[in-house]
JSON list of C-alpha atoms in Angstrom, two decimals:
[
{"chain": "A", "resi": 1, "resn": "UNK", "atom": "CA", "xyz": [-3.18, -30.99, -46.48]},
{"chain": "A", "resi": 2, "resn": "UNK", "atom": "CA", "xyz": [-3.98, -34.63, -46.41]},
{"chain": "A", "resi": 3, "resn": "UNK", "atom": "CA", "xyz": [-6.46, -36.59, -44.39]},
{"chain": "A", "resi": 4, "resn": "UNK", "atom": "CA", "xyz": [-3.50, -38.47, -43.00]},
{"chain": "A", "resi": 5, "resn": "UNK", "atom": "CA", "xyz": [-2.08, -35.24, -41.54]},
{"chain": "A", "resi": 6, "resn": "UNK", "atom": "CA", "xyz": [-5.36, -34.60, -39.73]},
{"chain": "A", "resi": 7, "resn": "UNK", "atom": "CA", "xyz": [-5.27, -38.07, -38.18]},
{"chain": "A", "resi": 8, "resn": "UNK", "atom": "CA", "xyz": [-1.61, -37.71, -37.22]},
{"chain": "A", "resi": 9, "resn": "UNK", "atom": "CA", "xyz": [-2.37, -34.34, -35.63]},
{"chain": "A", "resi": 10, "resn": "UNK", "atom": "CA", "xyz": [-5.19, -35.68, -33.48]},
{"chain": "A", "resi": 11, "resn": "UNK", "atom": "CA", "xyz": [-3.23, -38.76, -32.46]},
{"chain": "A", "resi": 12, "resn": "UNK", "atom": "CA", "xyz": [-0.07, -36.79, -31.64]},
{"chain": "A", "resi": 13, "resn": "UNK", "atom": "CA", "xyz": [-1.87, -34.25, -29.48]},
{"chain": "A", "resi": 14, "resn": "UNK", "atom": "CA", "xyz": [-4.01, -36.87, -27.71]},
{"chain": "A", "resi": 15, "resn": "UNK", "atom": "CA", "xyz": [-0.97, -39.00, -26.92]},
{"chain": "A", "resi": 16, "resn": "UNK", "atom": "CA", "xyz": [0.94, -36.06, -25.39]},
{"chain": "A", "resi": 17, "resn": "UNK", "atom": "CA", "xyz": [3.86, -36.31, -27.78]},
{"chain": "A", "resi": 18, "resn": "UNK", "atom": "CA", "xyz": [3.99, -32.53, -28.24]},
{"chain": "A", "resi": 19, "resn": "UNK", "atom": "CA", "xyz": [4.48, -31.93, -24.52]},
{"chain": "A", "resi": 20, "resn": "UNK", "atom": "CA", "xyz": [7.19, -34.60, -24.38]},
{"chain": "A", "resi": 21, "resn": "UNK", "atom": "CA", "xyz": [9.01, -33.07, -27.37]},
{"chain": "A", "resi": 22, "resn": "UNK", "atom": "CA", "xyz": [8.77, -29.61, -25.82]},
{"chain": "A", "resi": 23, "resn": "UNK", "atom": "CA", "xyz": [10.24, -30.90, -22.54]},
{"chain": "A", "resi": 24, "resn": "UNK", "atom": "CA", "xyz": [13.09, -32.52, -24.48]},
{"chain": "A", "resi": 25, "resn": "UNK", "atom": "CA", "xyz": [13.81, -29.27, -26.32]},
{"chain": "A", "resi": 26, "resn": "UNK", "atom": "CA", "xyz": [13.75, -27.32, -23.06]},
{"chain": "A", "resi": 27, "resn": "UNK", "atom": "CA", "xyz": [16.15, -29.73, -21.39]},
{"chain": "A", "resi": 28, "resn": "UNK", "atom": "CA", "xyz": [18.50, -29.57, -24.38]},
{"chain": "A", "resi": 29, "resn": "UNK", "atom": "CA", "xyz": [18.59, -25.78, -23.95]},
{"chain": "A", "resi": 30, "resn": "UNK", "atom": "CA", "xyz": [19.29, -26.20, -20.20]},
{"chain": "A", "resi": 31, "resn": "UNK", "atom": "CA", "xyz": [16.12, -24.45, -19.06]},
{"chain": "A", "resi": 32, "resn": "UNK", "atom": "CA", "xyz": [15.91, -25.23, -15.35]},
{"chain": "A", "resi": 33, "resn": "UNK", "atom": "CA", "xyz": [12.71, -23.30, -14.63]},
{"chain": "A", "resi": 34, "resn": "UNK", "atom": "CA", "xyz": [9.87, -25.72, -13.89]},
{"chain": "A", "resi": 35, "resn": "UNK", "atom": "CA", "xyz": [6.85, -25.03, -16.10]},
{"chain": "A", "resi": 36, "resn": "UNK", "atom": "CA", "xyz": [3.33, -25.94, -15.08]},
{"chain": "A", "resi": 37, "resn": "UNK", "atom": "CA", "xyz": [1.37, -28.51, -17.06]},
{"chain": "A", "resi": 38, "resn": "UNK", "atom": "CA", "xyz": [-1.07, -25.82, -18.21]},
{"chain": "A", "resi": 39, "resn": "UNK", "atom": "CA", "xyz": [1.77, -23.65, -19.50]},
{"chain": "A", "resi": 40, "resn": "UNK", "atom": "CA", "xyz": [3.32, -26.56, -21.39]},
{"chain": "A", "resi": 41, "resn": "UNK", "atom": "CA", "xyz": [-0.03, -27.52, -22.92]},
{"chain": "A", "resi": 42, "resn": "UNK", "atom": "CA", "xyz": [-0.74, -23.95, -24.00]},
{"chain": "A", "resi": 43, "resn": "UNK", "atom": "CA", "xyz": [2.71, -23.65, -25.58]},
{"chain": "A", "resi": 44, "resn": "UNK", "atom": "CA", "xyz": [2.08, -26.90, -27.46]},
{"chain": "A", "resi": 45, "resn": "UNK", "atom": "CA", "xyz": [-1.35, -25.67, -28.62]},
{"chain": "A", "resi": 46, "resn": "UNK", "atom": "CA", "xyz": [0.25, -22.47, -29.90]},
{"chain": "A", "resi": 47, "resn": "UNK", "atom": "CA", "xyz": [2.95, -24.47, -31.72]},
{"chain": "A", "resi": 48, "resn": "UNK", "atom": "CA", "xyz": [0.27, -26.81, -33.12]},
{"chain": "A", "resi": 49, "resn": "UNK", "atom": "CA", "xyz": [-1.72, -23.87, -34.46]},
{"chain": "A", "resi": 50, "resn": "UNK", "atom": "CA", "xyz": [1.37, -22.42, -36.16]},
{"chain": "A", "resi": 51, "resn": "UNK", "atom": "CA", "xyz": [2.40, -25.80, -37.57]},
{"chain": "A", "resi": 52, "resn": "UNK", "atom": "CA", "xyz": [-1.09, -26.47, -38.94]},
{"chain": "A", "resi": 53, "resn": "UNK", "atom": "CA", "xyz": [-1.14, -23.07, -40.63]},
{"chain": "A", "resi": 54, "resn": "UNK", "atom": "CA", "xyz": [2.33, -23.69, -42.11]},
{"chain": "A", "resi": 55, "resn": "UNK", "atom": "CA", "xyz": [1.22, -27.04, -43.54]},
{"chain": "A", "resi": 56, "resn": "UNK", "atom": "CA", "xyz": [-1.89, -25.40, -45.02]},
{"chain": "A", "resi": 57, "resn": "UNK", "atom": "CA", "xyz": [0.17, -22.62, -46.62]},
{"chain": "A", "resi": 58, "resn": "UNK", "atom": "CA", "xyz": [2.76, -25.00, -48.04]},
{"chain": "A", "resi": 59, "resn": "UNK", "atom": "CA", "xyz": [-0.04, -27.12, -49.54]},
{"chain": "A", "resi": 60, "resn": "UNK", "atom": "CA", "xyz": [1.35, -30.33, -48.09]},
{"chain": "A", "resi": 61, "resn": "UNK", "atom": "CA", "xyz": [4.96, -29.82, -49.20]},
{"chain": "A", "resi": 62, "resn": "UNK", "atom": "CA", "xyz": [6.13, -30.48, -45.63]},
{"chain": "A", "resi": 63, "resn": "UNK", "atom": "CA", "xyz": [4.67, -32.88, -43.13]},
{"chain": "A", "resi": 64, "resn": "UNK", "atom": "CA", "xyz": [2.76, -31.80, -40.05]},
{"chain": "A", "resi": 65, "resn": "UNK", "atom": "CA", "xyz": [5.17, -33.57, -37.69]},
{"chain": "A", "resi": 66, "resn": "UNK", "atom": "CA", "xyz": [8.16, -31.76, -39.20]},
{"chain": "A", "resi": 67, "resn": "UNK", "atom": "CA", "xyz": [6.44, -28.40, -38.80]},
{"chain": "A", "resi": 68, "resn": "UNK", "atom": "CA", "xyz": [5.29, -29.24, -35.27]},
{"chain": "A", "resi": 69, "resn": "UNK", "atom": "CA", "xyz": [8.80, -30.24, -34.23]},
{"chain": "A", "resi": 70, "resn": "UNK", "atom": "CA", "xyz": [10.16, -26.99, -35.69]},
{"chain": "A", "resi": 71, "resn": "UNK", "atom": "CA", "xyz": [7.51, -24.87, -33.95]},
{"chain": "A", "resi": 72, "resn": "UNK", "atom": "CA", "xyz": [8.15, -26.63, -30.64]},
{"chain": "A", "resi": 73, "resn": "UNK", "atom": "CA", "xyz": [11.85, -25.84, -31.03]},
{"chain": "A", "resi": 74, "resn": "UNK", "atom": "CA", "xyz": [10.96, -22.18, -31.54]},
{"chain": "A", "resi": 75, "resn": "UNK", "atom": "CA", "xyz": [8.75, -22.23, -28.44]},
{"chain": "A", "resi": 76, "resn": "UNK", "atom": "CA", "xyz": [11.59, -23.76, -26.42]},
{"chain": "A", "resi": 77, "resn": "UNK", "atom": "CA", "xyz": [13.98, -21.08, -27.72]},
{"chain": "A", "resi": 78, "resn": "UNK", "atom": "CA", "xyz": [11.52, -18.37, -26.67]},
{"chain": "A", "resi": 79, "resn": "UNK", "atom": "CA", "xyz": [11.22, -19.88, -23.18]},
{"chain": "A", "resi": 80, "resn": "UNK", "atom": "CA", "xyz": [15.01, -20.01, -22.95]},
{"chain": "A", "resi": 81, "resn": "UNK", "atom": "CA", "xyz": [15.33, -16.39, -24.09]},
{"chain": "A", "resi": 82, "resn": "UNK", "atom": "CA", "xyz": [12.58, -15.26, -21.69]},
{"chain": "A", "resi": 83, "resn": "UNK", "atom": "CA", "xyz": [13.99, -17.00, -18.61]},
{"chain": "A", "resi": 84, "resn": "UNK", "atom": "CA", "xyz": [17.68, -16.38, -19.30]},
{"chain": "A", "resi": 85, "resn": "UNK", "atom": "CA", "xyz": [17.76, -12.69, -20.20]},
{"chain": "A", "resi": 86, "resn": "UNK", "atom": "CA", "xyz": [15.99, -9.42, -19.64]},
{"chain": "A", "resi": 87, "resn": "UNK", "atom": "CA", "xyz": [15.96, -8.60, -23.37]},
{"chain": "A", "resi": 88, "resn": "UNK", "atom": "CA", "xyz": [12.72, -7.59, -25.06]},
{"chain": "A", "resi": 89, "resn": "UNK", "atom": "CA", "xyz": [11.33, -10.00, -27.64]},
{"chain": "A", "resi": 90, "resn": "UNK", "atom": "CA", "xyz": [10.54, -8.85, -31.16]},
{"chain": "A", "resi": 91, "resn": "UNK", "atom": "CA", "xyz": [7.32, -6.86, -30.93]},
{"chain": "A", "resi": 92, "resn": "UNK", "atom": "CA", "xyz": [6.39, -7.26, -34.59]},
{"chain": "A", "resi": 93, "resn": "UNK", "atom": "CA", "xyz": [6.54, -11.08, -34.52]},
{"chain": "A", "resi": 94, "resn": "UNK", "atom": "CA", "xyz": [3.07, -12.56, -33.92]},
{"chain": "A", "resi": 95, "resn": "UNK", "atom": "CA", "xyz": [4.43, -15.78, -32.41]},
{"chain": "A", "resi": 96, "resn": "UNK", "atom": "CA", "xyz": [6.55, -13.78, -29.96]},
{"chain": "A", "resi": 97, "resn": "UNK", "atom": "CA", "xyz": [3.49, -11.75, -28.93]},
{"chain": "A", "resi": 98, "resn": "UNK", "atom": "CA", "xyz": [1.51, -14.94, -28.34]},
{"chain": "A", "resi": 99, "resn": "UNK", "atom": "CA", "xyz": [4.40, -16.32, -26.29]},
{"chain": "A", "resi": 100, "resn": "UNK", "atom": "CA", "xyz": [4.64, -13.16, -24.18]},
{"chain": "A", "resi": 101, "resn": "UNK", "atom": "CA", "xyz": [0.91, -13.44, -23.46]},
{"chain": "A", "resi": 102, "resn": "UNK", "atom": "CA", "xyz": [1.37, -17.04, -22.31]},
{"chain": "A", "resi": 103, "resn": "UNK", "atom": "CA", "xyz": [4.49, -16.19, -20.29]},
{"chain": "A", "resi": 104, "resn": "UNK", "atom": "CA", "xyz": [2.71, -13.40, -18.45]},
{"chain": "A", "resi": 105, "resn": "UNK", "atom": "CA", "xyz": [-0.38, -15.52, -17.90]},
{"chain": "A", "resi": 106, "resn": "UNK", "atom": "CA", "xyz": [1.67, -18.24, -16.19]},
{"chain": "A", "resi": 107, "resn": "UNK", "atom": "CA", "xyz": [4.12, -15.75, -14.58]},
{"chain": "A", "resi": 108, "resn": "UNK", "atom": "CA", "xyz": [7.29, -17.19, -16.05]},
{"chain": "A", "resi": 109, "resn": "UNK", "atom": "CA", "xyz": [10.21, -15.65, -14.15]},
{"chain": "A", "resi": 110, "resn": "UNK", "atom": "CA", "xyz": [12.73, -13.31, -15.74]},
{"chain": "A", "resi": 111, "resn": "UNK", "atom": "CA", "xyz": [16.10, -12.14, -14.48]},
{"chain": "A", "resi": 112, "resn": "UNK", "atom": "CA", "xyz": [16.31, -8.46, -13.74]},
{"chain": "A", "resi": 113, "resn": "UNK", "atom": "CA", "xyz": [19.15, -6.22, -14.77]},
{"chain": "A", "resi": 114, "resn": "UNK", "atom": "CA", "xyz": [19.89, -3.74, -12.04]},
{"chain": "A", "resi": 115, "resn": "UNK", "atom": "CA", "xyz": [20.95, -0.32, -13.12]},
{"chain": "A", "resi": 116, "resn": "UNK", "atom": "CA", "xyz": [24.18, 1.17, -11.83]},
{"chain": "A", "resi": 117, "resn": "UNK", "atom": "CA", "xyz": [23.57, 3.19, -8.65]},
{"chain": "A", "resi": 118, "resn": "UNK", "atom": "CA", "xyz": [23.94, 6.92, -9.10]},
{"chain": "A", "resi": 119, "resn": "UNK", "atom": "CA", "xyz": [24.04, 9.50, -6.31]},
{"chain": "A", "resi": 120, "resn": "UNK", "atom": "CA", "xyz": [21.59, 12.33, -6.78]},
{"chain": "A", "resi": 121, "resn": "UNK", "atom": "CA", "xyz": [21.64, 15.50, -4.71]},
{"chain": "A", "resi": 122, "resn": "UNK", "atom": "CA", "xyz": [18.44, 16.13, -2.80]},
{"chain": "A", "resi": 123, "resn": "UNK", "atom": "CA", "xyz": [17.55, 19.78, -2.18]},
{"chain": "A", "resi": 124, "resn": "UNK", "atom": "CA", "xyz": [15.36, 20.65, 0.79]},
{"chain": "A", "resi": 125, "resn": "UNK", "atom": "CA", "xyz": [13.48, 23.86, 1.27]},
{"chain": "A", "resi": 126, "resn": "UNK", "atom": "CA", "xyz": [14.20, 23.93, 5.01]},
{"chain": "A", "resi": 127, "resn": "UNK", "atom": "CA", "xyz": [16.52, 21.94, 7.25]},
{"chain": "A", "resi": 128, "resn": "UNK", "atom": "CA", "xyz": [15.16, 18.56, 8.31]},
{"chain": "A", "resi": 129, "resn": "UNK", "atom": "CA", "xyz": [15.93, 19.11, 12.01]},
{"chain": "A", "resi": 130, "resn": "UNK", "atom": "CA", "xyz": [13.38, 21.93, 12.38]},
{"chain": "A", "resi": 131, "resn": "UNK", "atom": "CA", "xyz": [10.45, 19.56, 12.58]},
{"chain": "A", "resi": 132, "resn": "UNK", "atom": "CA", "xyz": [11.59, 17.31, 15.43]},
{"chain": "A", "resi": 133, "resn": "UNK", "atom": "CA", "xyz": [12.58, 20.23, 17.65]},
{"chain": "A", "resi": 134, "resn": "UNK", "atom": "CA", "xyz": [9.12, 21.83, 17.51]},
{"chain": "A", "resi": 135, "resn": "UNK", "atom": "CA", "xyz": [7.40, 18.66, 18.80]},
{"chain": "A", "resi": 136, "resn": "UNK", "atom": "CA", "xyz": [9.03, 18.89, 22.26]},
{"chain": "A", "resi": 137, "resn": "UNK", "atom": "CA", "xyz": [6.66, 20.12, 24.95]},
{"chain": "A", "resi": 138, "resn": "UNK", "atom": "CA", "xyz": [7.78, 22.65, 27.52]},
{"chain": "A", "resi": 139, "resn": "UNK", "atom": "CA", "xyz": [6.87, 20.36, 30.46]},
{"chain": "A", "resi": 140, "resn": "UNK", "atom": "CA", "xyz": [9.09, 17.52, 29.32]},
{"chain": "A", "resi": 141, "resn": "UNK", "atom": "CA", "xyz": [12.12, 19.81, 29.05]},
{"chain": "A", "resi": 142, "resn": "UNK", "atom": "CA", "xyz": [11.81, 21.30, 32.54]}
]
C-alpha cells in the first residue's frame, strides 16, 4: 500500500466518485429501483472497505481505484440480484451478508414468488350452521 493510494482513497470518497460509479453500474444493469442517498453511501463504504482490504492483501499489486471499481460492480450486481429475483444470496459469502444487512436496513424491495394454489379439505367437528340457528330468540320468531 502506498501513500499515494491513501490520498487517492480520501479524494475519491470526498468527491463522491464512488457514488457516481455505483449509479452508473446500476443503470448499466437496468436497475430501476430508486435507492436513497444513505443506502448508496453505505454500499460505497462497504465496497471501499473491501477494496482497501484487497489492496492491503495484494501488497500494492493492484491499484485502489481498480479494486474499488470492481467492488462497486459487485455491489451493483448484488442490488440487481436482490431487486430482480426472489433467490437467496450465498449465506457463506461475507460480502453478501453485509449487503443483505444493508438491503434490509434500507428496505430494498424484492419480488415475491407466489406458490401455486392448492385446495385443502377442511374437516369440521360439527356443521357450521348449528351456531347461527341457536342465536335466534323465541320472540323474534313469533
